[in-house]
């Protein structure tokens, strides 16, 4: 049984101070931290501005962020969970969930479970641009590459596995991945979540300027491989808001407490599959901390989502940290470490 533990003013004050310091020193133009429990309304800590292009507009619950790899847990992971009810399987070779994969293709023998756990052994570098002008279907190209390790042998973060998993979901459900995801988000009440591209506006946080003097990425997926796939991929490409991340977290935690379908899928996914480093394991998609009591995931652009089912608490961090810095992950480390400590510590 879940007993919710409310957020303390001190923990929220620490998070606000850290976010304010990061906007003041230029680590991020601005950002929003959504916080709450599954049985209370969400709260929001906001700082800075959306971006210089947006004038003095402050970020808030409805600001739209490119969440990059949070796509893995906002789209691909829940769609795998719901597809398990209609014949999708975690432990069969991925070639059985697709068509046209040659029996000898090395990647065809990896499983959905291994992909979710980042133990597939698929090539770690994604580089879909290397497949330009090739006639074979993308799934066949990915599966035909040599493996870099035996499936299940160890943890290595691999984007192309989630690309493959997105293709498998679309084939299994006979619908495009973005259609499947849109239906899921609509059912959950996530009205501000979509695959990109999205129209530019002051509500949309811009990201990186790739060339000096050139246009900034604004409403276009920051991830090159997602962009090559038209903005729709299993590993990246989703845009969402702090309010929708709070809605998503609330639903997962409520379902967990009530033993609902997505809650059971979350509980199953929080069973360790592979060690990452001391104190951290990989579940199915999620990173596990605090001896498996906390699940979280980051997005390259400067986003994070943290869940603590045992206490019913969540945190969602939304920034466009790639706006200023290529070393943004190092610069974001204090906020992410503080968020993990805050959701782990109970008063």
Short mmCIF file of C-alpha atoms in Angstrom, two decimals:
data_model
loop_
_atom_site.label_atom_id
_atom_site.label_comp_id
_atom_site.label_asym_id
_atom_site.label_seq_id
_atom_site.Cartn_x
_atom_site.Cartn_y
_atom_site.Cartn_z
CA UNK A 1 0.00 0.00 0.00
CA UNK A 2 1.28 3.47 -0.95
CA UNK A 3 1.33 6.17 1.70
CA UNK A 4 1.95 9.55 0.13
CA UNK A 5 4.67 11.72 1.61
CA UNK A 6 4.11 15.42 0.88
CA UNK A 7 6.89 17.68 -0.30
CA UNK A 8 8.43 19.79 2.45
CA UNK A 9 8.87 23.55 1.99
CA UNK A 10 12.60 23.12 2.64
CA UNK A 11 13.07 20.61 -0.19
CA UNK A 12 11.17 22.83 -2.62
CA UNK A 13 13.12 25.90 -1.49
CA UNK A 14 16.39 24.09 -2.23
CA UNK A 15 15.20 23.15 -5.71
CA UNK A 16 14.05 26.71 -6.41
CA UNK A 17 17.37 28.15 -5.23
CA UNK A 18 19.33 25.77 -7.44
CA UNK A 19 17.16 26.55 -10.48
CA UNK A 20 17.46 30.30 -9.82
CA UNK A 21 21.25 30.03 -9.57
CA UNK A 22 21.42 28.16 -12.88
CA UNK A 23 19.36 30.80 -14.69
CA UNK A 24 21.41 33.58 -13.10
CA UNK A 25 24.76 32.11 -14.14
CA UNK A 26 23.54 31.31 -17.67
CA UNK A 27 23.49 27.54 -17.41
CA UNK A 28 19.91 27.64 -18.70
CA UNK A 29 17.73 30.49 -20.03
CA UNK A 30 15.02 29.32 -17.66
CA UNK A 31 13.16 26.26 -16.50
CA UNK A 32 10.29 24.72 -14.61
CA UNK A 33 10.20 22.04 -11.93
CA UNK A 34 6.84 20.30 -11.49
CA UNK A 35 6.32 18.57 -8.15
CA UNK A 36 3.55 16.74 -6.39
CA UNK A 37 2.03 13.49 -5.22
CA UNK A 38 -0.53 11.41 -7.04
CA UNK A 39 -3.33 12.55 -4.72
CA UNK A 40 -2.60 16.30 -4.76
CA UNK A 41 -2.60 19.02 -7.42
CA UNK A 42 0.83 19.70 -8.95
CA UNK A 43 2.97 22.65 -7.96
CA UNK A 44 5.48 24.44 -10.13
CA UNK A 45 8.77 26.23 -9.56
CA UNK A 46 9.72 28.51 -12.46
CA UNK A 47 12.75 30.69 -13.12
CA UNK A 48 14.25 32.79 -15.88
CA UNK A 49 12.76 33.24 -19.32
CA UNK A 50 11.78 30.83 -22.09
CA UNK A 51 14.65 32.18 -24.26
CA UNK A 52 15.94 35.55 -25.50
CA UNK A 53 13.98 35.03 -28.75
CA UNK A 54 10.79 35.05 -26.67
CA UNK A 55 11.47 38.36 -24.92
CA UNK A 56 10.51 38.53 -21.26
CA UNK A 57 8.12 35.56 -21.42
CA UNK A 58 8.60 33.41 -18.34
CA UNK A 59 8.36 29.62 -18.55
CA UNK A 60 5.43 27.96 -16.83
CA UNK A 61 3.31 24.80 -16.68
CA UNK A 62 2.27 25.13 -20.34
CA UNK A 63 5.68 25.92 -21.87
CA UNK A 64 6.52 23.34 -24.53
CA UNK A 65 9.90 21.62 -24.28
CA UNK A 66 11.72 19.21 -26.56
CA UNK A 67 12.22 16.40 -24.04
CA UNK A 68 14.58 14.28 -26.17
CA UNK A 69 15.16 10.88 -24.53
CA UNK A 70 12.19 11.26 -22.19
CA UNK A 71 10.45 10.04 -25.36
CA UNK A 72 11.62 6.57 -24.32
CA UNK A 73 9.47 6.64 -21.16
CA UNK A 74 6.66 8.91 -22.42
CA UNK A 75 5.94 7.01 -25.64
CA UNK A 76 7.81 3.77 -26.31
CA UNK A 77 7.84 2.33 -22.79
CA UNK A 78 4.10 2.75 -22.02
CA UNK A 79 3.17 1.56 -25.52
CA UNK A 80 5.14 -1.63 -24.92
CA UNK A 81 3.26 -2.06 -21.64
CA UNK A 82 -0.16 -1.65 -23.25
CA UNK A 83 0.84 -3.86 -26.20
CA UNK A 84 1.67 -6.75 -23.88
CA UNK A 85 -2.10 -7.14 -23.49
CA UNK A 86 -2.54 -7.96 -27.18
CA UNK A 87 0.31 -10.30 -27.99
CA UNK A 88 3.46 -8.18 -27.97
CA UNK A 89 6.18 -10.06 -26.12
CA UNK A 90 9.27 -9.04 -24.20
CA UNK A 91 11.36 -12.17 -24.63
CA UNK A 92 10.94 -13.32 -28.23
CA UNK A 93 13.55 -12.29 -30.82
CA UNK A 94 12.70 -8.88 -32.29
CA UNK A 95 12.62 -10.42 -35.77
CA UNK A 96 9.40 -12.18 -34.71
CA UNK A 97 7.79 -8.79 -34.08
CA UNK A 98 8.73 -7.50 -37.53
CA UNK A 99 8.76 -8.83 -41.10
CA UNK A 100 11.59 -9.15 -43.56
CA UNK A 101 14.43 -9.51 -41.04
CA UNK A 102 16.81 -12.18 -42.36
CA UNK A 103 17.30 -15.10 -40.01
CA UNK A 104 21.06 -14.50 -40.02
CA UNK A 105 20.77 -10.78 -39.15
CA UNK A 106 22.69 -10.36 -35.85
CA UNK A 107 20.29 -7.82 -34.37
CA UNK A 108 17.26 -9.91 -35.15
CA UNK A 109 17.89 -12.09 -32.13
CA UNK A 110 17.77 -9.35 -29.50
CA UNK A 111 14.59 -9.05 -27.45
CA UNK A 112 12.37 -6.15 -26.43
CA UNK A 113 13.40 -6.76 -22.82
CA UNK A 114 17.09 -6.41 -23.73
CA UNK A 115 16.38 -3.23 -25.68
CA UNK A 116 14.44 -1.71 -22.78
CA UNK A 117 17.24 -2.70 -20.38
CA UNK A 118 19.96 -1.36 -22.72
CA UNK A 119 21.62 -4.78 -22.81
CA UNK A 120 20.87 -5.54 -26.48
CA UNK A 121 24.45 -5.41 -27.74
CA UNK A 122 23.34 -3.34 -30.74
CA UNK A 123 25.73 -0.69 -32.05
CA UNK A 124 25.87 2.25 -29.68
CA UNK A 125 26.34 4.96 -32.32
CA UNK A 126 23.06 5.75 -34.04
CA UNK A 127 24.06 7.69 -37.22
CA UNK A 128 21.04 6.94 -39.36
CA UNK A 129 22.49 9.31 -41.98
CA UNK A 130 24.83 6.45 -42.90
CA UNK A 131 21.80 4.66 -44.34
CA UNK A 132 20.98 7.35 -46.89
CA UNK A 133 20.31 5.98 -50.37
CA UNK A 134 19.95 2.44 -49.06
CA UNK A 135 16.93 0.55 -50.37
CA UNK A 136 16.45 -1.84 -47.43
CA UNK A 137 13.87 -1.04 -44.72
CA UNK A 138 15.30 0.69 -41.65
CA UNK A 139 14.60 -2.23 -39.30
CA UNK A 140 16.54 -4.57 -41.60
CA UNK A 141 19.46 -2.13 -41.79
CA UNK A 142 19.65 -1.83 -38.00
CA UNK A 143 19.38 -5.57 -37.44
CA UNK A 144 21.96 -6.39 -40.11
CA UNK A 145 24.73 -4.45 -38.33
CA UNK A 146 27.22 -6.55 -36.31
CA UNK A 147 26.55 -6.61 -32.57
CA UNK A 148 29.12 -4.99 -30.28
CA UNK A 149 28.36 -7.41 -27.43
CA UNK A 150 26.35 -10.53 -26.77
CA UNK A 151 22.70 -9.71 -26.04
CA UNK A 152 22.15 -9.54 -22.30
CA UNK A 153 25.87 -9.39 -21.51
CA UNK A 154 25.99 -5.93 -19.94
CA UNK A 155 24.57 -2.41 -19.82
CA UNK A 156 25.31 0.15 -22.50
CA UNK A 157 22.93 3.00 -23.35
CA UNK A 158 21.81 2.46 -26.95
CA UNK A 159 19.36 4.71 -28.81
CA UNK A 160 19.01 2.57 -31.92
CA UNK A 161 17.38 -0.21 -29.89
CA UNK A 162 14.50 2.13 -29.06
CA UNK A 163 14.28 3.16 -32.72
CA UNK A 164 13.92 -0.52 -33.56
CA UNK A 165 11.37 -0.98 -30.79
CA UNK A 166 9.30 1.92 -32.15
CA UNK A 167 9.26 0.25 -35.57
CA UNK A 168 8.22 -3.05 -33.99
CA UNK A 169 5.34 -1.39 -32.11
CA UNK A 170 4.08 0.27 -35.28
CA UNK A 171 4.23 -3.03 -37.15
CA UNK A 172 2.56 -4.97 -34.35
CA UNK A 173 -0.28 -2.47 -33.94
CA UNK A 174 -0.57 -1.71 -37.69
CA UNK A 175 -0.48 2.03 -37.00
CA UNK A 176 2.14 4.75 -37.01
CA UNK A 177 4.03 5.32 -33.77
CA UNK A 178 2.87 8.93 -33.48
CA UNK A 179 -0.76 7.84 -33.83
CA UNK A 180 -0.37 5.21 -31.13
CA UNK A 181 1.32 7.70 -28.82
CA UNK A 182 -1.27 10.43 -29.47
CA UNK A 183 -4.06 8.05 -28.54
CA UNK A 184 -2.25 7.06 -25.34
CA UNK A 185 -1.63 10.69 -24.34
CA UNK A 186 -5.23 11.65 -25.11
CA UNK A 187 -6.48 8.85 -22.87
CA UNK A 188 -4.24 10.14 -20.07
CA UNK A 189 -5.35 13.76 -20.53
CA UNK A 190 -1.95 14.95 -21.81
CA UNK A 191 -3.27 17.61 -24.17
CA UNK A 192 0.04 19.41 -24.68
CA UNK A 193 2.16 16.40 -25.69
CA UNK A 194 2.99 15.57 -29.30
CA UNK A 195 5.71 14.40 -31.59
CA UNK A 196 7.46 17.28 -33.35
CA UNK A 197 7.90 19.39 -35.25
CA UNK A 198 5.74 22.02 -33.54
CA UNK A 199 5.10 25.65 -34.66
CA UNK A 200 7.44 28.28 -33.27
CA UNK A 201 5.96 30.53 -30.62
CA UNK A 202 6.85 32.12 -27.29
CA UNK A 203 5.33 29.01 -25.63
CA UNK A 204 7.96 26.76 -27.25
CA UNK A 205 11.48 26.70 -25.79
CA UNK A 206 14.19 26.96 -28.48
CA UNK A 207 17.24 24.75 -28.22
CA UNK A 208 20.61 24.76 -29.99
CA UNK A 209 22.15 27.04 -32.57
CA UNK A 210 24.14 24.61 -34.68
CA UNK A 211 26.01 27.21 -36.78
CA UNK A 212 27.13 30.70 -35.68
CA UNK A 213 24.73 33.21 -37.20
CA UNK A 214 22.39 30.45 -38.32
CA UNK A 215 18.85 29.83 -37.15
CA UNK A 216 18.29 28.20 -33.78
CA UNK A 217 16.42 24.90 -33.52
CA UNK A 218 12.94 25.96 -32.45
CA UNK A 219 10.11 23.47 -32.60
CA UNK A 220 12.28 21.01 -34.52
CA UNK A 221 13.62 17.89 -32.76
CA UNK A 222 17.11 18.46 -31.40
CA UNK A 223 18.02 14.82 -32.00
CA UNK A 224 19.40 14.44 -35.54
CA UNK A 225 18.17 10.88 -35.97
CA UNK A 226 14.65 11.73 -34.84
CA UNK A 227 14.70 14.61 -37.33
CA UNK A 228 15.79 12.22 -40.11
CA UNK A 229 12.77 10.09 -39.27
CA UNK A 230 10.44 13.05 -39.71
CA UNK A 231 10.37 13.84 -35.99
CA UNK A 232 8.83 10.51 -34.98
CA UNK A 233 11.04 7.86 -33.38
CA UNK A 234 11.11 5.49 -30.46
CA UNK A 235 14.07 7.19 -28.79
CA UNK A 236 13.43 10.95 -29.21
CA UNK A 237 11.21 13.53 -30.87
CA UNK A 238 8.50 14.24 -28.27
CA UNK A 239 7.55 17.75 -27.14
CA UNK A 240 5.61 18.18 -23.91
CA UNK A 241 4.90 20.57 -21.03
CA UNK A 242 5.63 20.49 -17.30
CA UNK A 243 1.87 20.20 -16.72
CA UNK A 244 1.63 17.12 -18.92
CA UNK A 245 4.64 15.51 -17.25
CA UNK A 246 2.83 16.03 -13.93
CA UNK A 247 -0.28 14.43 -15.43
CA UNK A 248 1.73 11.47 -16.70
CA UNK A 249 3.50 10.98 -13.37
CA UNK A 250 0.23 11.29 -11.45
CA UNK A 251 -1.39 8.62 -13.61
CA UNK A 252 1.52 6.21 -13.26
CA UNK A 253 1.70 6.62 -9.49
CA UNK A 254 -2.09 6.42 -9.06
CA UNK A 255 -2.18 3.27 -11.18
CA UNK A 256 0.69 1.82 -9.15
CA UNK A 257 -1.19 2.47 -5.90
CA UNK A 258 -4.42 1.00 -7.30
CA UNK A 259 -2.72 -1.97 -9.04
CA UNK A 260 -3.88 -0.72 -12.44
CA UNK A 261 -2.42 -1.83 -15.80
CA UNK A 262 0.24 0.87 -16.21
CA UNK A 263 0.98 0.69 -12.49
CA UNK A 264 1.69 -3.04 -12.77
CA UNK A 265 3.87 -2.33 -15.80
CA UNK A 266 5.76 0.28 -13.77
CA UNK A 267 6.24 -2.19 -10.90
CA UNK A 268 7.55 -4.83 -13.33
CA UNK A 269 9.82 -2.26 -14.96
CA UNK A 270 11.34 -1.32 -11.58
CA UNK A 271 12.86 -4.78 -11.20
CA UNK A 272 16.62 -4.43 -11.85
CA UNK A 273 17.80 -5.82 -15.18
CA UNK A 274 21.44 -4.65 -15.27
CA UNK A 275 23.86 -2.72 -13.11
CA UNK A 276 24.94 0.72 -14.29
CA UNK A 277 27.23 1.75 -11.44
CA UNK A 278 27.22 1.26 -7.67
CA UNK A 279 23.81 2.35 -6.39
CA UNK A 280 22.20 2.57 -9.83
CA UNK A 281 20.53 -0.17 -11.87
CA UNK A 282 18.63 -0.21 -15.12
CA UNK A 283 15.10 -1.50 -15.01
CA UNK A 284 13.00 -1.62 -18.16
CA UNK A 285 13.75 1.81 -19.66
CA UNK A 286 14.03 3.54 -16.25
CA UNK A 287 17.15 4.10 -14.13
CA UNK A 288 16.61 2.76 -10.61
CA UNK A 289 18.03 4.35 -7.46
CA UNK A 290 17.54 4.14 -3.70
CA UNK A 291 17.60 0.33 -3.78
CA UNK A 292 14.96 0.24 -6.49
CA UNK A 293 12.51 2.63 -4.82
CA UNK A 294 13.03 5.51 -7.27
CA UNK A 295 12.78 5.42 -11.07
CA UNK A 296 14.00 8.25 -13.26
CA UNK A 297 15.11 9.17 -16.75
CA UNK A 298 16.88 12.13 -18.35
CA UNK A 299 16.53 13.88 -21.70
CA UNK A 300 19.61 15.25 -23.49
CA UNK A 301 18.08 18.70 -23.97
CA UNK A 302 17.91 19.30 -20.21
CA UNK A 303 14.86 17.43 -18.94
CA UNK A 304 14.27 14.78 -16.27
CA UNK A 305 11.42 12.83 -14.71
CA UNK A 306 11.59 11.20 -11.26
CA UNK A 307 9.05 8.81 -9.69
CA UNK A 308 8.92 7.42 -6.14
CA UNK A 309 5.97 5.00 -6.06
CA UNK A 310 6.48 4.08 -2.40
CA UNK A 311 5.88 7.68 -1.33
CA UNK A 312 3.63 8.70 -4.22
CA UNK A 313 5.92 11.60 -5.12
CA UNK A 314 7.24 12.86 -8.44
CA UNK A 315 9.46 15.59 -9.86
CA UNK A 316 9.68 16.74 -13.47
CA UNK A 317 12.48 19.07 -14.58
CA UNK A 318 12.11 21.00 -17.83
CA UNK A 319 14.90 23.19 -19.18
CA UNK A 320 16.35 23.97 -22.60
CA UNK A 321 19.91 23.64 -21.32
CA UNK A 322 21.33 22.93 -24.79
CA UNK A 323 20.51 26.55 -25.66
CA UNK A 324 23.83 27.79 -24.24
CA UNK A 325 26.26 24.97 -23.59
CA UNK A 326 27.57 21.80 -25.14
CA UNK A 327 28.70 20.70 -21.66
CA UNK A 328 25.19 21.19 -20.32
CA UNK A 329 25.03 17.74 -18.74
CA UNK A 330 27.92 18.64 -16.43
CA UNK A 331 26.33 22.00 -15.68
CA UNK A 332 22.93 20.37 -15.00
CA UNK A 333 24.44 17.80 -12.65
CA UNK A 334 23.83 19.82 -9.44
CA UNK A 335 20.11 20.26 -10.16
CA UNK A 336 19.68 16.64 -11.17
CA UNK A 337 21.57 15.41 -8.10
CA UNK A 338 19.46 17.64 -5.86
CA UNK A 339 16.25 16.39 -7.49
CA UNK A 340 17.29 12.77 -6.95
CA UNK A 341 18.21 13.47 -3.32
CA UNK A 342 14.95 15.33 -2.74
CA UNK A 343 12.74 12.55 -4.07
CA UNK A 344 14.77 9.90 -2.26
CA UNK A 345 14.75 11.59 1.12
CA UNK A 346 11.56 11.29 3.15
CA UNK A 347 10.98 13.55 6.16
#
